[in-house]
Amino acid sequence: MRKTILVTGGGGFIGSHLCERLLLDGNDVICLDNFFTGSKDNIRHLLSHEGFELVRHDICFPYYAEVDAIYNLACPASPVHYQYNPVHTTKTCVMGSINMLGLAKRRRVPILQASTSEIYGDPVVHPQPESYWGNVNCIGRRSCYDEGKRCAETLFFDYRRQNNVKIKVVRIFNTYGPRMLPNDGRVVSNFIVQALRGEDITLYGTGEQTRSFCFISDLVEALVRMMNTGDDITGPINLGNPVEFTIRQLAELVIAMTDSKSRIVYHPLPDDDPAKRKPDISRAGEILNWQPAVQLREGLVPTIAYFRSKLGV
Ligand code: NAD
Ligand code: UDP
C-alpha cells in the first residue's frame, strides 16, 4: 500500500539514501530538514519526483502532517558538527523527539528513532550487545550528543509505556558511503579527502582505537526492515557491520586504494574518544533476518569515486 512517510533529516547522508529507497518502494516521502549539515545536493535528483516533498523545518518546533510512518533521523552526527552548537544538539535530540513522538501519538503511526552506538560511550563490554547500559561521561564534549540520544531513547520507551506509541529504536554504528560531507570530520570522509588531495592523513591518538564500518546500502535495508516489523518489536536493535578495524588499518587501506602519496601524521586523541567499538548484531539477525553484505574494501570503492567527483580530483 502506498504510504506517506516522513523522514526527518532527509537531506542528510543517511536520510537522502533512505528517501530514495522509500520512493523506489512506491511511497510518498516528506523530507524534512533544517539543512544544518544536510544539503539540497543530496536530494536534488528527487525534487522532480511526484511522490517527493521537501520541507525546510527544525524539529525543535512542532510539525504536523498526515503521515503514515516517521523515520526520525534529524540530528548532526559527526563530532565536529554536533559540538558546534551543543545546546542545539541536545534540543534536537530531546525536544525534536518529543515533537515527533507527539505526531506519532496523534497519528497512531510507527516511529523509528536513529539512535547510536554512542549511547554505549567508551564501552567496557566488547562487542556491545543491546543489554549493555554503557559507559558515558555526562559532562564532556560528546555528552550533548551521547546524553541527548540516551534521553531520546528514554522518551521513546516512555511514550510506548504511557501512550502505546509504536516505537522502533535502532542503534546505528559507524556508517559510511557517498554523500558524506567532505568537511564533516568523520574518519572515513577525512581520510579519503586527505588521500585524494595528497594531504597528510590525520591519525588521532595511536590509531589503535577500533571502529566497525557499515556501508550505507546495508544500513538502509535494515532501517526499512525494522520499520516493517510488527508493533511488538520496539528494539533497541544494533545495526552495523561487526568487522572491526583499527583506525590505522583504515588509513592504510584508504592510502592503498587511492594510490595516494599522503603520509600519516599523529594528532592528539579527542576527549572521550571510545577505544573500541563493535556491534553485537545477533538480535538484528534474529528479528530482521539481516546482516551486512558489503565489506569495507568493497564499500570504499563507490565512496572514493563519489569524493573524487565531488572534489574534482
Ligand atoms: P547528517 O548530518 O548527514 O544528517 C543529519 C540531517 O539532519 C542533516 O540533513 C541535518 O541538516 C538535519 N538536521 C540536524 N538537526 C536538525 C533539526 N534540528 N531539524 C531538522 N533537521 C535537522 O548525518 P547522518 O550520518 O545522515 O545521520 C543521520 C542520523 O543517524 C542522525 O540522527 C545520527 O545521529 C544517526 N547516526 C548516524 C551514524 C553514522 O555513522 N552516520 C551513526 C549513528 C547514528
Ligand atoms: N579519527 C582520526 N582522524 C580523523 C578523524 C577521526 O583518527 O581525521 C578517529 C577518531 O579519533 C575516532 C575514529 O577515527 O577514534 C572515528 O571517528 P569519527 O569521528 O568518524 O566517529 P566516532 O566513531 O568517533 O563518532
Short mmCIF file of C-alpha atoms and ligand atoms in Angstrom, two decimals:
data_model
loop_
_atom_site.label_atom_id
_atom_site.label_comp_id
_atom_site.label_asym_id
_atom_site.label_seq_id
_atom_site.Cartn_x
_atom_site.Cartn_y
_atom_site.Cartn_z
CA MET A 1 0.00 0.00 0.00
CA ARG A 2 1.27 3.46 -0.90
CA LYS A 3 2.15 5.32 2.30
CA THR A 4 3.15 8.85 3.14
CA ILE A 5 6.38 8.61 5.08
CA LEU A 6 8.08 11.44 6.97
CA VAL A 7 11.89 11.36 7.02
CA THR A 8 13.35 13.96 9.37
CA GLY A 9 16.96 14.73 8.46
CA GLY A 10 16.08 13.55 4.94
CA GLY A 11 18.56 15.97 3.37
CA GLY A 12 21.49 14.37 5.19
CA PHE A 13 23.76 11.47 4.35
CA ILE A 14 21.64 8.54 5.59
CA GLY A 15 18.32 10.36 5.16
CA SER A 16 18.82 11.07 1.46
CA HIS A 17 19.56 7.40 0.70
CA LEU A 18 16.52 6.39 2.75
CA CYS A 19 14.24 8.85 0.90
CA GLU A 20 15.47 7.38 -2.39
CA ARG A 21 14.71 3.84 -1.25
CA LEU A 22 11.24 4.69 0.09
CA LEU A 23 10.31 6.36 -3.20
CA LEU A 24 11.58 3.34 -5.12
CA ASP A 25 9.31 1.17 -2.98
CA GLY A 26 6.37 3.27 -4.23
CA ASN A 27 5.78 5.52 -1.22
CA ASP A 28 5.25 9.26 -0.95
CA VAL A 29 8.02 10.89 1.06
CA ILE A 30 8.05 14.10 3.06
CA CYS A 31 11.68 15.03 3.57
CA LEU A 32 12.02 17.45 6.46
CA ASP A 33 15.35 19.13 7.15
CA ASN A 34 16.76 22.39 8.50
CA PHE A 35 19.88 21.92 6.33
CA PHE A 36 22.31 22.39 9.20
CA THR A 37 24.50 19.55 7.89
CA GLY A 38 22.27 18.32 5.08
CA SER A 39 22.36 19.65 1.57
CA LYS A 40 19.93 20.12 -1.30
CA ASP A 41 22.60 18.50 -3.49
CA ASN A 42 21.83 15.20 -1.73
CA ILE A 43 18.20 15.25 -2.82
CA ARG A 44 18.24 17.47 -5.93
CA HIS A 45 17.61 14.41 -8.11
CA LEU A 46 14.46 13.64 -6.09
CA LEU A 47 12.89 17.11 -6.31
CA SER A 48 11.16 16.35 -9.62
CA HIS A 49 9.73 13.04 -8.35
CA GLU A 50 5.94 13.37 -7.97
CA GLY A 51 5.99 11.49 -4.67
CA PHE A 52 8.65 13.69 -3.08
CA GLU A 53 8.04 16.77 -0.96
CA LEU A 54 10.69 18.89 0.71
CA VAL A 55 10.01 20.85 3.90
CA ARG A 56 12.54 23.20 5.49
CA HIS A 57 11.85 22.91 9.20
CA ASP A 58 13.65 22.47 12.52
CA ILE A 59 12.26 19.54 14.56
CA CYS A 60 12.81 21.52 17.76
CA PHE A 61 9.47 23.09 16.75
CA PRO A 62 6.26 21.07 16.32
CA TYR A 63 5.36 19.85 12.85
CA TYR A 64 2.02 18.42 11.82
CA ALA A 65 1.24 16.41 8.71
CA GLU A 66 -0.97 13.43 7.90
CA VAL A 67 1.78 10.82 7.68
CA ASP A 68 1.68 7.01 7.96
CA ALA A 69 5.17 6.44 9.39
CA ILE A 70 8.07 8.51 10.69
CA TYR A 71 11.82 7.95 10.47
CA ASN A 72 13.43 10.39 12.94
CA LEU A 73 16.96 10.93 11.64
CA ALA A 74 17.35 14.68 12.17
CA CYS A 75 20.48 15.38 14.22
CA PRO A 76 24.03 16.31 13.32
CA ALA A 77 26.04 13.09 13.53
CA SER A 78 29.70 13.99 13.29
CA PRO A 79 31.58 15.20 16.40
CA VAL A 80 32.64 18.44 14.67
CA HIS A 81 29.06 19.35 13.82
CA TYR A 82 27.28 18.16 16.94
CA GLN A 83 29.80 20.05 19.10
CA TYR A 84 29.41 23.27 17.06
CA ASN A 85 26.20 24.23 18.89
CA PRO A 86 25.93 21.60 21.66
CA VAL A 87 22.81 23.11 23.21
CA HIS A 88 21.00 22.88 19.89
CA THR A 89 22.20 19.27 19.51
CA THR A 90 20.58 18.35 22.83
CA LYS A 91 17.45 20.30 21.89
CA THR A 92 17.27 18.42 18.58
CA CYS A 93 17.56 15.06 20.35
CA VAL A 94 15.16 15.85 23.19
CA MET A 95 12.66 18.48 22.00
CA GLY A 96 12.84 17.10 18.47
CA SER A 97 11.98 13.61 19.71
CA ILE A 98 9.11 14.95 21.84
CA ASN A 99 7.68 16.76 18.80
CA MET A 100 7.98 13.74 16.51
CA LEU A 101 6.68 11.34 19.18
CA GLY A 102 3.72 13.67 19.67
CA LEU A 103 2.99 13.44 15.96
CA ALA A 104 3.30 9.62 16.04
CA LYS A 105 0.98 9.50 19.06
CA ARG A 106 -1.68 11.67 17.45
CA ARG A 107 -1.49 9.80 14.15
CA ARG A 108 -1.08 6.36 15.85
CA VAL A 109 1.72 5.54 13.40
CA PRO A 110 5.10 3.83 13.87
CA ILE A 111 8.15 5.98 14.52
CA LEU A 112 11.75 4.86 14.12
CA GLN A 113 14.48 6.56 16.09
CA ALA A 114 18.02 6.73 14.67
CA SER A 115 19.87 6.14 17.91
CA THR A 116 23.57 5.47 18.01
CA SER A 117 26.40 3.31 19.27
CA GLU A 118 27.46 6.48 21.14
CA ILE A 119 24.89 5.64 23.80
CA TYR A 120 27.40 2.94 24.89
CA GLY A 121 30.04 5.67 25.40
CA ASP A 122 33.56 4.28 25.86
CA PRO A 123 32.39 0.68 26.29
CA VAL A 124 33.86 -1.73 28.83
CA VAL A 125 31.88 -4.61 27.30
CA HIS A 126 33.07 -5.76 23.88
CA PRO A 127 31.40 -6.31 21.43
CA GLN A 128 28.40 -4.30 22.58
CA PRO A 129 25.06 -6.14 22.95
CA GLU A 130 21.84 -4.14 23.37
CA SER A 131 21.66 -5.25 27.02
CA TYR A 132 24.82 -3.25 27.86
CA TRP A 133 23.97 0.03 29.64
CA GLY A 134 27.07 1.89 28.51
CA ASN A 135 29.85 3.99 29.97
CA VAL A 136 29.11 7.63 29.16
CA ASN A 137 30.61 10.85 30.52
CA CYS A 138 27.62 13.14 31.11
CA ILE A 139 29.60 16.42 31.20
CA GLY A 140 32.12 16.05 28.37
CA ARG A 141 32.21 17.47 24.85
CA ARG A 142 30.49 14.44 23.35
CA SER A 143 27.76 14.46 26.01
CA CYS A 144 25.39 16.78 24.12
CA TYR A 145 25.05 14.00 21.54
CA ASP A 146 25.53 10.88 23.69
CA GLU A 147 23.24 12.01 26.50
CA GLY A 148 20.84 13.65 24.04
CA LYS A 149 20.45 10.36 22.21
CA ARG A 150 20.16 8.45 25.50
CA CYS A 151 17.39 10.77 26.65
CA ALA A 152 15.70 10.37 23.26
CA GLU A 153 15.65 6.59 23.82
CA THR A 154 14.12 7.19 27.27
CA LEU A 155 11.42 9.34 25.70
CA PHE A 156 10.68 6.70 23.07
CA PHE A 157 10.21 3.98 25.69
CA ASP A 158 8.14 6.25 27.95
CA TYR A 159 5.84 7.18 25.05
CA ARG A 160 5.50 3.46 24.44
CA ARG A 161 4.68 2.69 28.09
CA GLN A 162 2.48 5.75 28.64
CA ASN A 163 0.78 6.18 25.26
CA ASN A 164 1.36 2.89 23.45
CA VAL A 165 3.21 4.62 20.61
CA LYS A 166 4.60 2.15 18.06
CA ILE A 167 8.30 2.79 18.56
CA LYS A 168 11.29 1.30 16.72
CA VAL A 169 14.68 2.18 18.20
CA VAL A 170 17.83 1.29 16.25
CA ARG A 171 21.38 1.94 17.45
CA ILE A 172 23.43 2.73 14.38
CA PHE A 173 27.18 2.08 14.38
CA ASN A 174 29.63 3.98 12.14
CA THR A 175 28.13 4.12 8.66
CA TYR A 176 29.81 5.47 5.54
CA GLY A 177 29.22 5.94 1.83
CA PRO A 178 28.58 8.51 -0.90
CA ARG A 179 27.06 11.85 0.27
CA MET A 180 29.02 12.11 3.49
CA LEU A 181 30.15 15.71 3.78
CA PRO A 182 33.79 16.23 2.76
CA ASN A 183 34.28 18.50 5.79
CA ASP A 184 32.26 16.71 8.41
CA GLY A 185 35.30 15.48 10.26
CA ARG A 186 34.32 11.82 10.36
CA VAL A 187 37.14 9.43 9.83
CA VAL A 188 36.14 7.82 6.52
CA SER A 189 35.45 11.14 4.77
CA ASN A 190 38.51 12.82 6.33
CA PHE A 191 40.92 10.09 5.25
CA ILE A 192 39.54 9.82 1.71
CA VAL A 193 39.56 13.59 1.17
CA GLN A 194 43.08 13.89 2.58
CA ALA A 195 44.35 10.97 0.49
CA LEU A 196 42.80 12.31 -2.74
CA ARG A 197 44.25 15.78 -2.15
CA GLY A 198 47.67 14.37 -1.22
CA GLU A 199 47.41 15.98 2.22
CA ASP A 200 48.63 14.43 5.46
CA ILE A 201 46.33 11.74 6.89
CA THR A 202 45.43 12.87 10.41
CA LEU A 203 45.50 9.88 12.75
CA TYR A 204 44.23 10.80 16.21
CA GLY A 205 45.96 9.11 19.13
CA THR A 206 47.93 5.96 18.32
CA GLY A 207 45.46 4.78 15.69
CA GLU A 208 44.95 1.59 17.69
CA GLN A 209 41.35 2.53 18.58
CA THR A 210 38.82 0.46 16.64
CA ARG A 211 35.59 1.04 14.76
CA SER A 212 33.37 -1.22 12.62
CA PHE A 213 32.15 0.37 9.38
CA CYS A 214 28.79 -0.31 7.75
CA PHE A 215 28.06 0.62 4.13
CA ILE A 216 25.03 2.82 3.56
CA SER A 217 23.04 0.36 1.42
CA ASP A 218 23.21 -2.28 4.17
CA LEU A 219 22.01 0.21 6.75
CA VAL A 220 19.09 1.46 4.65
CA GLU A 221 17.92 -2.12 4.11
CA ALA A 222 17.93 -2.69 7.87
CA LEU A 223 16.05 0.55 8.59
CA VAL A 224 13.27 -0.43 6.19
CA ARG A 225 13.09 -3.96 7.61
CA MET A 226 12.85 -2.55 11.13
CA MET A 227 10.01 -0.20 10.20
CA ASN A 228 8.14 -3.15 8.67
CA THR A 229 8.24 -5.31 11.82
CA GLY A 230 5.12 -5.89 13.91
CA ASP A 231 4.02 -3.45 16.62
CA ASP A 232 5.53 -5.65 19.35
CA ILE A 233 9.06 -5.08 18.02
CA THR A 234 10.39 -1.94 19.69
CA GLY A 235 14.14 -2.54 19.74
CA PRO A 236 16.63 -1.33 20.69
CA ILE A 237 18.43 -3.16 17.92
CA ASN A 238 22.09 -2.64 16.98
CA LEU A 239 22.71 -2.01 13.29
CA GLY A 240 26.24 -2.06 11.95
CA ASN A 241 28.94 -4.16 10.38
CA PRO A 242 30.67 -6.27 13.04
CA VAL A 243 34.02 -6.47 11.22
CA GLU A 244 36.37 -4.39 13.37
CA PHE A 245 39.33 -2.35 12.10
CA THR A 246 41.89 -0.19 13.85
CA ILE A 247 41.84 3.38 12.61
CA ARG A 248 45.43 2.89 11.43
CA GLN A 249 44.30 -0.06 9.28
CA LEU A 250 41.62 2.17 7.76
CA ALA A 251 44.23 4.86 6.99
CA GLU A 252 46.48 2.31 5.29
CA LEU A 253 43.60 0.85 3.29
CA VAL A 254 42.47 4.27 2.06
CA ILE A 255 46.03 5.23 1.07
CA ALA A 256 46.41 1.97 -0.86
CA MET A 257 43.02 2.20 -2.58
CA THR A 258 43.53 5.82 -3.68
CA ASP A 259 47.14 5.20 -4.67
CA SER A 260 47.97 8.27 -2.61
CA LYS A 261 51.34 9.73 -1.66
CA SER A 262 49.89 11.08 1.61
CA ARG A 263 51.76 10.30 4.82
CA ILE A 264 50.23 9.54 8.18
CA VAL A 265 50.67 12.21 10.89
CA TYR A 266 49.62 11.89 14.51
CA HIS A 267 47.30 14.30 16.33
CA PRO A 268 46.06 14.19 19.94
CA LEU A 269 43.11 11.92 20.63
CA PRO A 270 39.88 13.96 21.15
CA ASP A 271 38.29 13.89 24.64
CA ASP A 272 36.29 10.77 25.47
CA ASP A 273 37.10 9.11 22.13
CA PRO A 274 35.95 5.48 22.55
CA ALA A 275 38.84 2.99 22.44
CA LYS A 276 36.84 0.16 20.88
CA ARG A 277 33.56 -0.25 19.08
CA LYS A 278 31.98 -3.30 17.50
CA PRO A 279 28.30 -4.18 17.41
CA ASP A 280 26.85 -7.48 18.52
CA ILE A 281 24.24 -7.84 15.75
CA SER A 282 22.72 -11.17 16.73
CA ARG A 283 19.41 -9.50 17.61
CA ALA A 284 19.22 -7.86 14.16
CA GLY A 285 19.95 -11.26 12.62
CA GLU A 286 17.13 -12.94 14.54
CA ILE A 287 14.48 -10.23 14.30
CA LEU A 288 15.21 -8.65 10.92
CA ASN A 289 16.88 -11.61 9.25
CA TRP A 290 19.56 -9.09 8.32
CA GLN A 291 23.29 -8.94 8.15
CA PRO A 292 25.57 -6.60 6.24
CA ALA A 293 26.55 -7.74 2.75
CA VAL A 294 29.14 -5.10 1.80
CA GLN A 295 32.65 -5.37 3.23
CA LEU A 296 34.78 -2.29 3.86
CA ARG A 297 37.08 -2.64 0.84
CA GLU A 298 34.04 -3.05 -1.43
CA GLY A 299 32.10 -0.12 0.03
CA LEU A 300 35.09 2.19 -0.17
CA VAL A 301 35.12 1.90 -3.99
CA PRO A 302 31.92 3.93 -4.65
CA THR A 303 32.69 6.16 -1.67
CA ILE A 304 36.11 7.11 -3.06
CA ALA A 305 34.57 7.59 -6.54
CA TYR A 306 31.99 9.95 -5.00
CA PHE A 307 34.62 12.10 -3.32
CA ARG A 308 36.77 12.12 -6.49
CA SER A 309 33.91 13.59 -8.44
CA LYS A 310 32.84 15.94 -5.63
CA LEU A 311 36.37 17.32 -5.23
CA GLY A 312 37.15 17.24 -8.94
CA VAL A 313 40.41 15.30 -8.41
P1 NAD B 1 23.86 14.04 8.64
O1 NAD B 1 24.45 15.16 9.43
O2 NAD B 1 24.33 13.86 7.24
O3 NAD B 1 22.28 14.14 8.61
C1 NAD B 1 21.52 14.72 9.63
C2 NAD B 1 20.46 15.58 8.97
O4 NAD B 1 19.63 16.15 9.97
C3 NAD B 1 21.05 16.74 8.18
O5 NAD B 1 20.44 16.83 6.92
C4 NAD B 1 20.73 17.95 9.04
O6 NAD B 1 20.63 19.14 8.30
C5 NAD B 1 19.44 17.52 9.70
N1 NAD B 1 19.17 18.19 10.97
C6 NAD B 1 20.01 18.38 12.02
N2 NAD B 1 19.38 18.99 13.02
C7 NAD B 1 18.10 19.21 12.60
C8 NAD B 1 16.95 19.80 13.19
N3 NAD B 1 17.00 20.32 14.42
N4 NAD B 1 15.80 19.84 12.48
C9 NAD B 1 15.75 19.35 11.22
N5 NAD B 1 16.79 18.78 10.61
C10 NAD B 1 17.95 18.70 11.30
O7 NAD B 1 24.12 12.71 9.49
P2 NAD B 1 23.79 11.20 9.14
O8 NAD B 1 25.08 10.46 9.21
O9 NAD B 1 22.95 11.09 7.94
O10 NAD B 1 22.96 10.78 10.44
C11 NAD B 1 21.54 10.66 10.40
C12 NAD B 1 21.06 10.14 11.74
O11 NAD B 1 21.65 8.86 12.02
C13 NAD B 1 21.42 11.04 12.92
O12 NAD B 1 20.34 11.07 13.82
C14 NAD B 1 22.60 10.35 13.56
O13 NAD B 1 22.67 10.63 14.94
C15 NAD B 1 22.30 8.89 13.28
N6 NAD B 1 23.53 8.09 13.27
C16 NAD B 1 24.40 8.16 12.22
C17 NAD B 1 25.57 7.41 12.25
C18 NAD B 1 26.56 7.44 11.12
O14 NAD B 1 27.60 6.76 11.22
N7 NAD B 1 26.34 8.12 10.02
C19 NAD B 1 25.85 6.61 13.36
C20 NAD B 1 24.95 6.60 14.42
C21 NAD B 1 23.78 7.32 14.36
N1 UDP B 2 39.75 9.91 13.61
C1 UDP B 2 41.07 10.06 13.18
N2 UDP B 2 41.34 11.01 12.27
C2 UDP B 2 40.39 11.82 11.73
C3 UDP B 2 39.06 11.66 12.15
C4 UDP B 2 38.77 10.70 13.11
O1 UDP B 2 41.96 9.33 13.64
O2 UDP B 2 40.75 12.66 10.89
C5 UDP B 2 39.43 8.87 14.59
C6 UDP B 2 38.64 9.36 15.81
O3 UDP B 2 39.51 9.83 16.81
C7 UDP B 2 37.90 8.10 16.22
C8 UDP B 2 37.66 7.37 14.90
O4 UDP B 2 38.58 7.93 13.97
O5 UDP B 2 38.73 7.29 17.03
C9 UDP B 2 36.23 7.53 14.38
O6 UDP B 2 35.92 8.91 14.39
P1 UDP B 2 34.57 9.51 13.80
O7 UDP B 2 34.59 10.97 14.13
O8 UDP B 2 34.41 9.11 12.39
O9 UDP B 2 33.40 8.78 14.57
P2 UDP B 2 33.14 8.35 16.09
O10 UDP B 2 33.01 6.89 15.98
O11 UDP B 2 34.29 8.75 16.96
O12 UDP B 2 31.89 9.05 16.42
#
